[in-house]
Coordinates of C-alpha atoms in Angstrom, one line a residue:
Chain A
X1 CA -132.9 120.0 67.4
X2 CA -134.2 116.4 67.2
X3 CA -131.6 115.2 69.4
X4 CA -131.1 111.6 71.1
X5 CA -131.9 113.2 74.7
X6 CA -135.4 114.8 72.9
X7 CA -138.6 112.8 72.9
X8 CA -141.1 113.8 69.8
X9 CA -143.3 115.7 72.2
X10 CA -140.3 117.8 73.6
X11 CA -139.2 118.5 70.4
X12 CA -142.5 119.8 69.2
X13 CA -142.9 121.5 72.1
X14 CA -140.2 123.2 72.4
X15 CA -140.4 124.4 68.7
X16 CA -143.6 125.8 69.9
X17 CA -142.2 128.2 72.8
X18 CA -141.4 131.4 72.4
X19 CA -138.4 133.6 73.8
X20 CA -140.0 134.8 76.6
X21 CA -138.7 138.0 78.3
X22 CA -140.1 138.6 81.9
X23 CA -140.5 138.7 85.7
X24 CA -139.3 135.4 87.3
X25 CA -141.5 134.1 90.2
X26 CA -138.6 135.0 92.7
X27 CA -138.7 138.3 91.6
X28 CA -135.6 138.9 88.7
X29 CA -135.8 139.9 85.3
X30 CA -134.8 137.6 82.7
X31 CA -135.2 135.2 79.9
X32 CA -137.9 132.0 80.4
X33 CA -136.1 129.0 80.6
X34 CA -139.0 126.6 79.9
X35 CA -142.2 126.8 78.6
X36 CA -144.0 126.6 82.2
X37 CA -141.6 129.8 83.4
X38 CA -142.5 131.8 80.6
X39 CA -146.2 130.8 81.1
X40 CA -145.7 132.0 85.0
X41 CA -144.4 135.2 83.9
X42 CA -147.9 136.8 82.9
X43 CA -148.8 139.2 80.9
X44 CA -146.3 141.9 81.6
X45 CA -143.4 139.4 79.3
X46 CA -142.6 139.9 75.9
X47 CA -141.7 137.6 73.6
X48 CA -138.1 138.5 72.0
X49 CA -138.2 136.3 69.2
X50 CA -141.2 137.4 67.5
X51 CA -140.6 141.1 68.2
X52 CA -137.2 140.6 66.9
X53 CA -138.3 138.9 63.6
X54 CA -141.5 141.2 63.2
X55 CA -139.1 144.4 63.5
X56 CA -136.4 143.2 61.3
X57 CA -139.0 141.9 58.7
X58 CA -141.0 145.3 59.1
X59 CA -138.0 147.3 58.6
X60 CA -136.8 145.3 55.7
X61 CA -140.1 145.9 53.9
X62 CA -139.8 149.7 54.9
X63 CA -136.2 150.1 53.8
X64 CA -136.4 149.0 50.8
X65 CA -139.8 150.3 50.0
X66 CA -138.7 153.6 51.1
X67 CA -135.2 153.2 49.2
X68 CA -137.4 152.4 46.0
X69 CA -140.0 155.5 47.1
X70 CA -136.7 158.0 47.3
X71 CA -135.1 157.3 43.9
X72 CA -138.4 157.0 42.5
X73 CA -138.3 157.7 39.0
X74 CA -140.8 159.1 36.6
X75 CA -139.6 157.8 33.5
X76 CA -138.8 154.5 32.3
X77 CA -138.3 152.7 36.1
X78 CA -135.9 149.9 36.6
X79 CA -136.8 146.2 37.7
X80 CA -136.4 146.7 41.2
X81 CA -138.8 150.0 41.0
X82 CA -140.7 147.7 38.6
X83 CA -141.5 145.4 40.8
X84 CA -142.0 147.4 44.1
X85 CA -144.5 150.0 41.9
X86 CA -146.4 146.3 41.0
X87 CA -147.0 145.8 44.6
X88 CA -148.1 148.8 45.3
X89 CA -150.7 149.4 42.3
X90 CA -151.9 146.0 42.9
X91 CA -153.0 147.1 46.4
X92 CA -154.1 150.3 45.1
X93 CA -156.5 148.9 43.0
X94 CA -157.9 146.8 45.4
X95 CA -157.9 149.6 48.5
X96 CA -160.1 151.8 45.6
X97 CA -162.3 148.5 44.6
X98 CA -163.5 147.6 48.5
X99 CA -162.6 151.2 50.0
X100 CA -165.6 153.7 49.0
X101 CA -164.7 156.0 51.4
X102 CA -162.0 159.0 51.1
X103 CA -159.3 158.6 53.6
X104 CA -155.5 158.7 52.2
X105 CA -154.2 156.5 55.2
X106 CA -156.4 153.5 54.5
X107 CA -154.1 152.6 51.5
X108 CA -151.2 152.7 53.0
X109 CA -152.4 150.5 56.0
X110 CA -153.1 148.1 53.5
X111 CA -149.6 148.2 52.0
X112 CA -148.2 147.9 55.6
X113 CA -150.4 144.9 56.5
X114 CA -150.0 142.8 53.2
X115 CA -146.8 143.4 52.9
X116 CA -145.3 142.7 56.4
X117 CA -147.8 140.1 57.0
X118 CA -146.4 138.3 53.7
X119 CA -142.9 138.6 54.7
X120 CA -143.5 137.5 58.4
X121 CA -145.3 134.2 56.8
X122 CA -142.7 133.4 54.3
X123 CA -140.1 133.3 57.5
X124 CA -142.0 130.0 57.6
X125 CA -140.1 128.6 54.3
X126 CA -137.2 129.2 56.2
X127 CA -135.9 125.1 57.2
X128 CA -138.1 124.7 60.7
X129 CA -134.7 124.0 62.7
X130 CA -132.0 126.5 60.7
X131 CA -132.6 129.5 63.2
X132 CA -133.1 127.5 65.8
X133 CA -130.2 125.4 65.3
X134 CA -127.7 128.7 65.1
X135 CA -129.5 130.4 67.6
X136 CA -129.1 127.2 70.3
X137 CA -125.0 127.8 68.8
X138 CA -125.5 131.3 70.3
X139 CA -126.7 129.9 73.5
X140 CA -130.3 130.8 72.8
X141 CA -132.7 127.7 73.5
X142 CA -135.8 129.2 72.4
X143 CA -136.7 130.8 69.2
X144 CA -140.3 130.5 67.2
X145 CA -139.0 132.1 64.3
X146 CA -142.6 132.9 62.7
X147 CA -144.4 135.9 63.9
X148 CA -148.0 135.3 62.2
X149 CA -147.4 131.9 65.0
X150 CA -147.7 133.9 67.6
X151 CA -151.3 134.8 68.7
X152 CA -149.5 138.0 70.4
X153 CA -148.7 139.3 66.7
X154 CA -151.6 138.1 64.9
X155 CA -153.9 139.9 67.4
X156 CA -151.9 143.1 67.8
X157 CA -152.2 143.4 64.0
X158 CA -156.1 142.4 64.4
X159 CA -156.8 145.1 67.4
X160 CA -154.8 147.4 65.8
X161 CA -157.1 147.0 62.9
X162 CA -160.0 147.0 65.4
X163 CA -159.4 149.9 67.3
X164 CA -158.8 151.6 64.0
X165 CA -162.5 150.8 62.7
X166 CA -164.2 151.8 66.0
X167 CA -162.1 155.4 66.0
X168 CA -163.1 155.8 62.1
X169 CA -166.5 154.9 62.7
X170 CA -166.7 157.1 65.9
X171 CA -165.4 159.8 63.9
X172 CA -166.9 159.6 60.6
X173 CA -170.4 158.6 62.3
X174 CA -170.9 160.4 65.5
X175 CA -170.7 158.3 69.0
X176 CA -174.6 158.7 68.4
X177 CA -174.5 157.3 65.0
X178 CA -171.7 154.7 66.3
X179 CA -174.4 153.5 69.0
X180 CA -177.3 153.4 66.8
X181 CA -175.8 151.0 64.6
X182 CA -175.2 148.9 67.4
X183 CA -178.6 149.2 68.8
X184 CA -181.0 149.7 65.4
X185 CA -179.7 147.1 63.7
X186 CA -180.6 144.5 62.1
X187 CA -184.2 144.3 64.2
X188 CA -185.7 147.2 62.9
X189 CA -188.4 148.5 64.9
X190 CA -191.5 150.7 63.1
X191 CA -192.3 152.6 65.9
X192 CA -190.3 154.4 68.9
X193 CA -191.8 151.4 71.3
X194 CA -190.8 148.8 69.1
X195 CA -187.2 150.6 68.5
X196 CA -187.1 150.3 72.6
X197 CA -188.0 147.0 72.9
X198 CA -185.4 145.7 70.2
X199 CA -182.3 147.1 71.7
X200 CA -181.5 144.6 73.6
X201 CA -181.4 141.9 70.8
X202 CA -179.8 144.0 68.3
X203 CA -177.2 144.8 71.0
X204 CA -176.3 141.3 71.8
X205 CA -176.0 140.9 68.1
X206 CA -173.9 143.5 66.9
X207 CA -171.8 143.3 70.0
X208 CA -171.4 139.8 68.8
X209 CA -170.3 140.5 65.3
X210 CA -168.7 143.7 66.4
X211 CA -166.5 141.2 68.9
X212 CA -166.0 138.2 66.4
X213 CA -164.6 141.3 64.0
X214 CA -161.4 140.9 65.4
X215 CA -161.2 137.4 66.4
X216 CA -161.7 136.0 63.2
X217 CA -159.5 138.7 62.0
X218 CA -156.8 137.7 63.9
X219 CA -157.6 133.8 64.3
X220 CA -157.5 133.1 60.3
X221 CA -154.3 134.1 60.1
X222 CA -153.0 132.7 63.3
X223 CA -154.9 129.0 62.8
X224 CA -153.5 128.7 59.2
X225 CA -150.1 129.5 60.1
X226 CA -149.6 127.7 62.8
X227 CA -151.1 124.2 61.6
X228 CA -148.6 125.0 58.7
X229 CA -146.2 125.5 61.2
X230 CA -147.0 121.7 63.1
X231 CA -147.1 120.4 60.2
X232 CA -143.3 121.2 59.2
X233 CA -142.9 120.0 62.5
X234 CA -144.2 116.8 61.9
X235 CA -142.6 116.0 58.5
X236 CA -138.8 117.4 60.4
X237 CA -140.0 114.8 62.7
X238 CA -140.1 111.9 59.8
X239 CA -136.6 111.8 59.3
X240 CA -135.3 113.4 62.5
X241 CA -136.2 110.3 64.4
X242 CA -133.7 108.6 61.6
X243 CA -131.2 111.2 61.7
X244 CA -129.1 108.7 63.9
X245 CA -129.9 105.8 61.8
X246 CA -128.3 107.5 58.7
X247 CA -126.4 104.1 58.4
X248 CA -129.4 102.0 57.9
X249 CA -131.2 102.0 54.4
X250 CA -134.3 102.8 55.9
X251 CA -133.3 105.8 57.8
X252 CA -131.6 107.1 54.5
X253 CA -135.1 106.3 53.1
X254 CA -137.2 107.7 55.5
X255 CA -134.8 111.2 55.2
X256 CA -135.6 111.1 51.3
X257 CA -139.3 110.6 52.0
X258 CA -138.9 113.5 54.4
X259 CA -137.1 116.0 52.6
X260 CA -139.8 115.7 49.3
X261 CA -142.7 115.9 51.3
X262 CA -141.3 118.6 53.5
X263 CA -140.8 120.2 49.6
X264 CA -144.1 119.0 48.2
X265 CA -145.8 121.1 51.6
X266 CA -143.2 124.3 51.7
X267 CA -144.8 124.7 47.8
X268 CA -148.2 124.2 48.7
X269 CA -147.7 126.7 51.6
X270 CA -146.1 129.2 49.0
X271 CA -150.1 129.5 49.0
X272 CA -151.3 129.8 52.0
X273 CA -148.7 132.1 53.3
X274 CA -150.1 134.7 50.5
X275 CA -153.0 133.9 50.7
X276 CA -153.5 134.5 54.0
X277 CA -151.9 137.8 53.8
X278 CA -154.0 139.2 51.2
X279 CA -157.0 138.0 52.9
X280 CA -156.2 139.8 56.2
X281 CA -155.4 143.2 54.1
X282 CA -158.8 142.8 52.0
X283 CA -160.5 142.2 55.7
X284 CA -158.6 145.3 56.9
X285 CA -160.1 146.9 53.8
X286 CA -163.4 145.9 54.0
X287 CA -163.3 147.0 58.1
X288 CA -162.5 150.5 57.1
X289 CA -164.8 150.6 54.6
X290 CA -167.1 149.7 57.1
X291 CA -166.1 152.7 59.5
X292 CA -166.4 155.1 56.5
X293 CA -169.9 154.1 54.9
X294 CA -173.1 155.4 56.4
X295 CA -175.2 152.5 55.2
X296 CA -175.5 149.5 57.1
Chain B
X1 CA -148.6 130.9 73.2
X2 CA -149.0 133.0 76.3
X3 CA -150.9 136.6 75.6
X4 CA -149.0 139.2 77.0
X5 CA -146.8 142.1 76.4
X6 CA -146.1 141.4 72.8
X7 CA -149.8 142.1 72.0
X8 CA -149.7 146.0 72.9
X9 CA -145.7 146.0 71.8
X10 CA -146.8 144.5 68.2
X11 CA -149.6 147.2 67.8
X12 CA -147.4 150.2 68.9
X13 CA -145.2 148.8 65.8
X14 CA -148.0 148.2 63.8
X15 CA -148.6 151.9 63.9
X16 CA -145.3 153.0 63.7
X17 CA -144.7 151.2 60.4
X18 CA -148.1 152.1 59.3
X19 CA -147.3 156.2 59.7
X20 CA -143.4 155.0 57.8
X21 CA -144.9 153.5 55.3
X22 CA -147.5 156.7 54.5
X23 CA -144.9 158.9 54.9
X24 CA -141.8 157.1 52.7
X25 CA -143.6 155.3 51.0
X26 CA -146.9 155.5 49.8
X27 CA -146.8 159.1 49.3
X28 CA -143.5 159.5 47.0
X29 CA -144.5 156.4 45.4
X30 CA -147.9 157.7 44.2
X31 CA -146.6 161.0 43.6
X32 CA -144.2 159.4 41.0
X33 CA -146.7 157.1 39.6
X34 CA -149.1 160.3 39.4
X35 CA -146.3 162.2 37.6
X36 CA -145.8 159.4 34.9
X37 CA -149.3 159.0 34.1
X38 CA -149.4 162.8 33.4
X39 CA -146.1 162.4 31.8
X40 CA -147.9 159.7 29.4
X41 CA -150.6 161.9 28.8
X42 CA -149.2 164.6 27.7
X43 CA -147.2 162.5 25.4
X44 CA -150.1 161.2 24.0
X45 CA -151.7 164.2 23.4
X46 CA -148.7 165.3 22.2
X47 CA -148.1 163.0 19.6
X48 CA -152.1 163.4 19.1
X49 CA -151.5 167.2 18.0
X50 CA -148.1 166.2 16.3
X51 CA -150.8 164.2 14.1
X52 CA -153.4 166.7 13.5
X53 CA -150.2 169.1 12.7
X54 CA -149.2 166.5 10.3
X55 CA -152.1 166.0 8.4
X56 CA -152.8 170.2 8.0
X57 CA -149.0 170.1 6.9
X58 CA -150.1 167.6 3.9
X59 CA -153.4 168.9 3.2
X60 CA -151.8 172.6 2.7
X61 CA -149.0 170.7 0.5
X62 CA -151.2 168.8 -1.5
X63 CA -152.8 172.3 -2.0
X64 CA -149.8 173.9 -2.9
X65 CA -149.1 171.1 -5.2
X66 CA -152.4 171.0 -7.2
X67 CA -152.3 174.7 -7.5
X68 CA -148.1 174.5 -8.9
X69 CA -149.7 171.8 -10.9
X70 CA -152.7 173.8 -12.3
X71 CA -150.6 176.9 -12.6
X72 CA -147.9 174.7 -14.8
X73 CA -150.4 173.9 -16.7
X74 CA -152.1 176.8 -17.6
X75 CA -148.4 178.4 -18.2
X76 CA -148.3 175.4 -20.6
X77 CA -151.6 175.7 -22.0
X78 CA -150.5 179.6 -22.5
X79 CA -147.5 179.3 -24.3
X80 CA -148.5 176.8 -26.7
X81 CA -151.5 179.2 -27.8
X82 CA -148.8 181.9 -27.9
X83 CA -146.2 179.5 -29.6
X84 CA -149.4 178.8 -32.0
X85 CA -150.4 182.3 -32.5
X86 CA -146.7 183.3 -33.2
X87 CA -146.5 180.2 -35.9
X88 CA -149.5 181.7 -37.7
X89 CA -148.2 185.5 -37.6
X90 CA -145.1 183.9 -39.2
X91 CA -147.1 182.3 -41.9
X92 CA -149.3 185.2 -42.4
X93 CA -146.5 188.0 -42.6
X94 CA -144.4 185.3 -44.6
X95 CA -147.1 185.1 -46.9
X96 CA -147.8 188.6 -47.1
X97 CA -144.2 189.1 -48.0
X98 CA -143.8 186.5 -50.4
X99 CA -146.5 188.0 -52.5
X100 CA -145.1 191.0 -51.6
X101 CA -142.0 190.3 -53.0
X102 CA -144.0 188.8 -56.4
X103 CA -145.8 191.8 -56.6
X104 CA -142.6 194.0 -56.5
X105 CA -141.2 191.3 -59.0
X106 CA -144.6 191.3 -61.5
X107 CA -143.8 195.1 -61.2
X108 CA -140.6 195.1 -61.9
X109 CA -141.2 192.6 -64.9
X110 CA -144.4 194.4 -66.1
X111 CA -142.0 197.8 -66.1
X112 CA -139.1 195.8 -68.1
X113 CA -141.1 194.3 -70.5
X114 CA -143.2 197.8 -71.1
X115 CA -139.5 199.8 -71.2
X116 CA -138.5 197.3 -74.0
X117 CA -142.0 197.1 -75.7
X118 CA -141.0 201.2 -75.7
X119 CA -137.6 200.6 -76.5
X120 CA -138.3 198.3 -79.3
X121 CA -140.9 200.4 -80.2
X122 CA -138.6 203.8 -80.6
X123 CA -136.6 201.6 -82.8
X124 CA -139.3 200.4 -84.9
X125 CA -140.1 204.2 -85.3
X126 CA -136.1 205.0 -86.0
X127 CA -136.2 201.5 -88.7
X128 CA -139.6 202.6 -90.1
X129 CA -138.4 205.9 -90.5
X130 CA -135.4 205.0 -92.0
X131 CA -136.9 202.2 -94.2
X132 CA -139.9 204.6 -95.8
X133 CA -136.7 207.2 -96.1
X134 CA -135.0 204.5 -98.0
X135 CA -137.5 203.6 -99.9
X136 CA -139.3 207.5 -100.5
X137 CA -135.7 208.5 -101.4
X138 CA -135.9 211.5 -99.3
X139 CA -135.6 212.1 -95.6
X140 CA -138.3 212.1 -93.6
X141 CA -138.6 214.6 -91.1
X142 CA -139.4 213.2 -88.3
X143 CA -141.2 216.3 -86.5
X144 CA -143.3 216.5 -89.5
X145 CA -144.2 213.0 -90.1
X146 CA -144.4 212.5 -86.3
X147 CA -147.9 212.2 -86.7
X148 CA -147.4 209.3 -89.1
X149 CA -145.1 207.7 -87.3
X150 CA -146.6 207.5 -84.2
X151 CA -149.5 205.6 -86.1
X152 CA -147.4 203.2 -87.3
X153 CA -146.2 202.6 -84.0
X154 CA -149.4 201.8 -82.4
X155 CA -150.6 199.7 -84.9
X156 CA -147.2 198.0 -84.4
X157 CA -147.7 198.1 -80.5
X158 CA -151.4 196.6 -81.6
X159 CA -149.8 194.4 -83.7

């Protein structure tokens, strides 16, 4: 999208905008058509692209997980049911190594969450302007074509997560077993005095840890993603700026240099993308684990 | 990177795939994996029995075979004592016959030679008779000189 009429800034910026569906100031509904509309709209906008892409990825990973689930078969299982059963005995076995407690849906949040969250990353191996590109051909201007970039997804997942652990906990502890680990903890007082007095401390505290729960939760993912993100935006910039000069030997050089680092960082993010995905489905884990254990 | 809308519209998916994916997913998938694991198991103990089953099968048939074997033997062992035993009767009734038969034969010859000793020795009688008639001129009766006679003929039988 590095066009002649695009400065460096514009470009980057406008790879970092989302679809934005909302209320325009005068009033009508429609699509932003610039990053300052869609900031006007507020909070009651939605942002098409990354619904789109976290839907279609979501019910990818669903179809065919549920197509391998329904022709399951006992015996000697093909590749594909090969492959799908690794996934999910590899998350199995780490749900029953961090997971002491005995709830049959904490497994399959895990699935859903590493496996969605994966696939949602890896849209980020996709070449930075190929949607884009065909979408503008469509007469879309705006499309951020990762969802894990989008603090909106990254923190749904995260409160989702969060409001998960607080119901759990709530449920499995008591609201008066819920409060006292808010308010016991980690000051623990001798006497009913003392207990008293250190409320307030261990309140702030364990509100504070309670609170960065989901922020870190939700930030990890979203920081390392989108710095990936910028920085395939950058290295598109190192030979889009040259695109025009394909005549010249240095802007045939400077594409070359371009297109192997842009290779040398889409490997190295091979990484992070699964990295980061099984870190925010062992943090999931580890959450609900949390809710379900008595001991703190 | 506005918050808005998408936020609560990401969770409400969140949970919808969460409750798909327990539901066609996890569930089947486990149940299978359950299945085969019992599946192998039983195989294995399977097999592990098969084994045992085995090894009683030899046992008894290397019981079976020692006992044919002892039982050959002993069948062996038993006829050549009989074979042995039937060998010696042979001999033994062989030999009793053979001297047997000499007896009879000793007999036979003892009652030939004593039936010509008597033959010979009615003729010596008859030529004695005859010669003492010759030579006394005068027949000899042979009812009165039986006496006589019969003298001469043991002394001749002594002779």
């Amino acid at each position: 999208m590095a066009t002649e009429t695009q400065t460096a800034s514009e470009y980057i910026k406008h790879h970092l905008t989302n679809l934005t569906y909302g209320q325009h100031s005068d009033g009508s509904w429609g699509l932003a058509h610039s990053a300052e509309e869609a900031a006007e709209m507020g909070f009651y906008a939605v942002h098409v692209d990354t619904m789109f892409f976290s839907i279609i990825l979501g019910l990818g990973f669903l179809w065919l997980f549920g197509w391998v689930a329904k022709n399951m078969v006992t015996g000697v299982p093909g590749k594909m049911q090969n492959a799908i059963e690794s996934v999910v005995e590899f998350i199995d076995d780490n749900v029953s190594e961090s997971f002491s407690g005995n709830n049959p849906l904490i497994a399959p949040l895990a699935l859903t969450v590493f496996v969605w969250i994966l696939l949602m990353n890896t849209m980020d191996l996709v070449p930075i302007d190929l949607l884009p590109w065909l979408a503008s051909c469509m007469g879309v201007h705006y499309l951020k074509v990762v969802p894990t970039t989008d603090p909106n997804a990254t923190f749904g997942l995260a409160l989702g997560v969060f409001f998960l652990m607080l119901y759990y906990s709530i449920k499995n502890k008591g609201i008066m077993g819920f409060i006292g680990e808010l308010t016991l903890h980690p000051f623990e007082g001798k006497s009913f005095v003392s207990k008293v007095i250190l409320v307030i401390p261990n309140l702030c505290l364990e509100t504070l840890s309670l609170i960065s729960k989901p922020l870190s939760h939700s930030l990890r993912l979203f920081g390392n993603m989108y710095a990936g993100e910028v920085i395939f935006i950058l290295i598109a910039l190192l030979y889009a700026n040259t695109m025009s000069d394909l005549a010249s030997l240095s802007g045939v050089a400077w594409s070359l240099v371009g297109a192997v680092v842009q290779m040398v960082w889409a490997i190295f993010h091979i990484l992070i993308i699964t990295l980061q995905a099984f870190i925010f489905m062992v943090l999931t884990v580890v959450y609900m684990d949390m809710a379900h254990s008595s001991d703190h | 990177m506005n918050i808005n809308m998408t936020l609560v519209l990401q969770m409400v998916v969140f949970g919808l795939f969460w409750w798909f994916s327990k539901k066609y997913v996890w569930v089947p998938i486990m149940q299978a994996l359950d299945e085969r694991k019992k599946g192998i198991a039983d195989s294995l103990s399977a097999a592990e029995r098969a084994k045992t089953d085995q090894e009683d099968a030899q046992k008894n048939a290397d019981k079976f075979i020692t006992e044919a074997k002892d039982q050959a033997a002993d069948i062996v062992a038993k006829a050549e004592k009989r074979g042995s035993t039937v060998v010696e009767e042979a001999k033994y009734s062989a030999k009793a016959e053979g001297s047997r038969i000499v007896t009879a034969a000793q007999a036979e010859v003892d009652q030939q030679v004593n039936r010509a000793r008597e033959a010979l020795r009615g003729e010596v009688a008859a030529l004695a008779a005859a010669g003492a008639s010759k030579i006394l001129g005068k027949e000899i009766d042979a009812k009165s000189h039986a006496k006589l006679i019969d003298e001469l003929v043991s002394e001749i039988k002594v002779g």
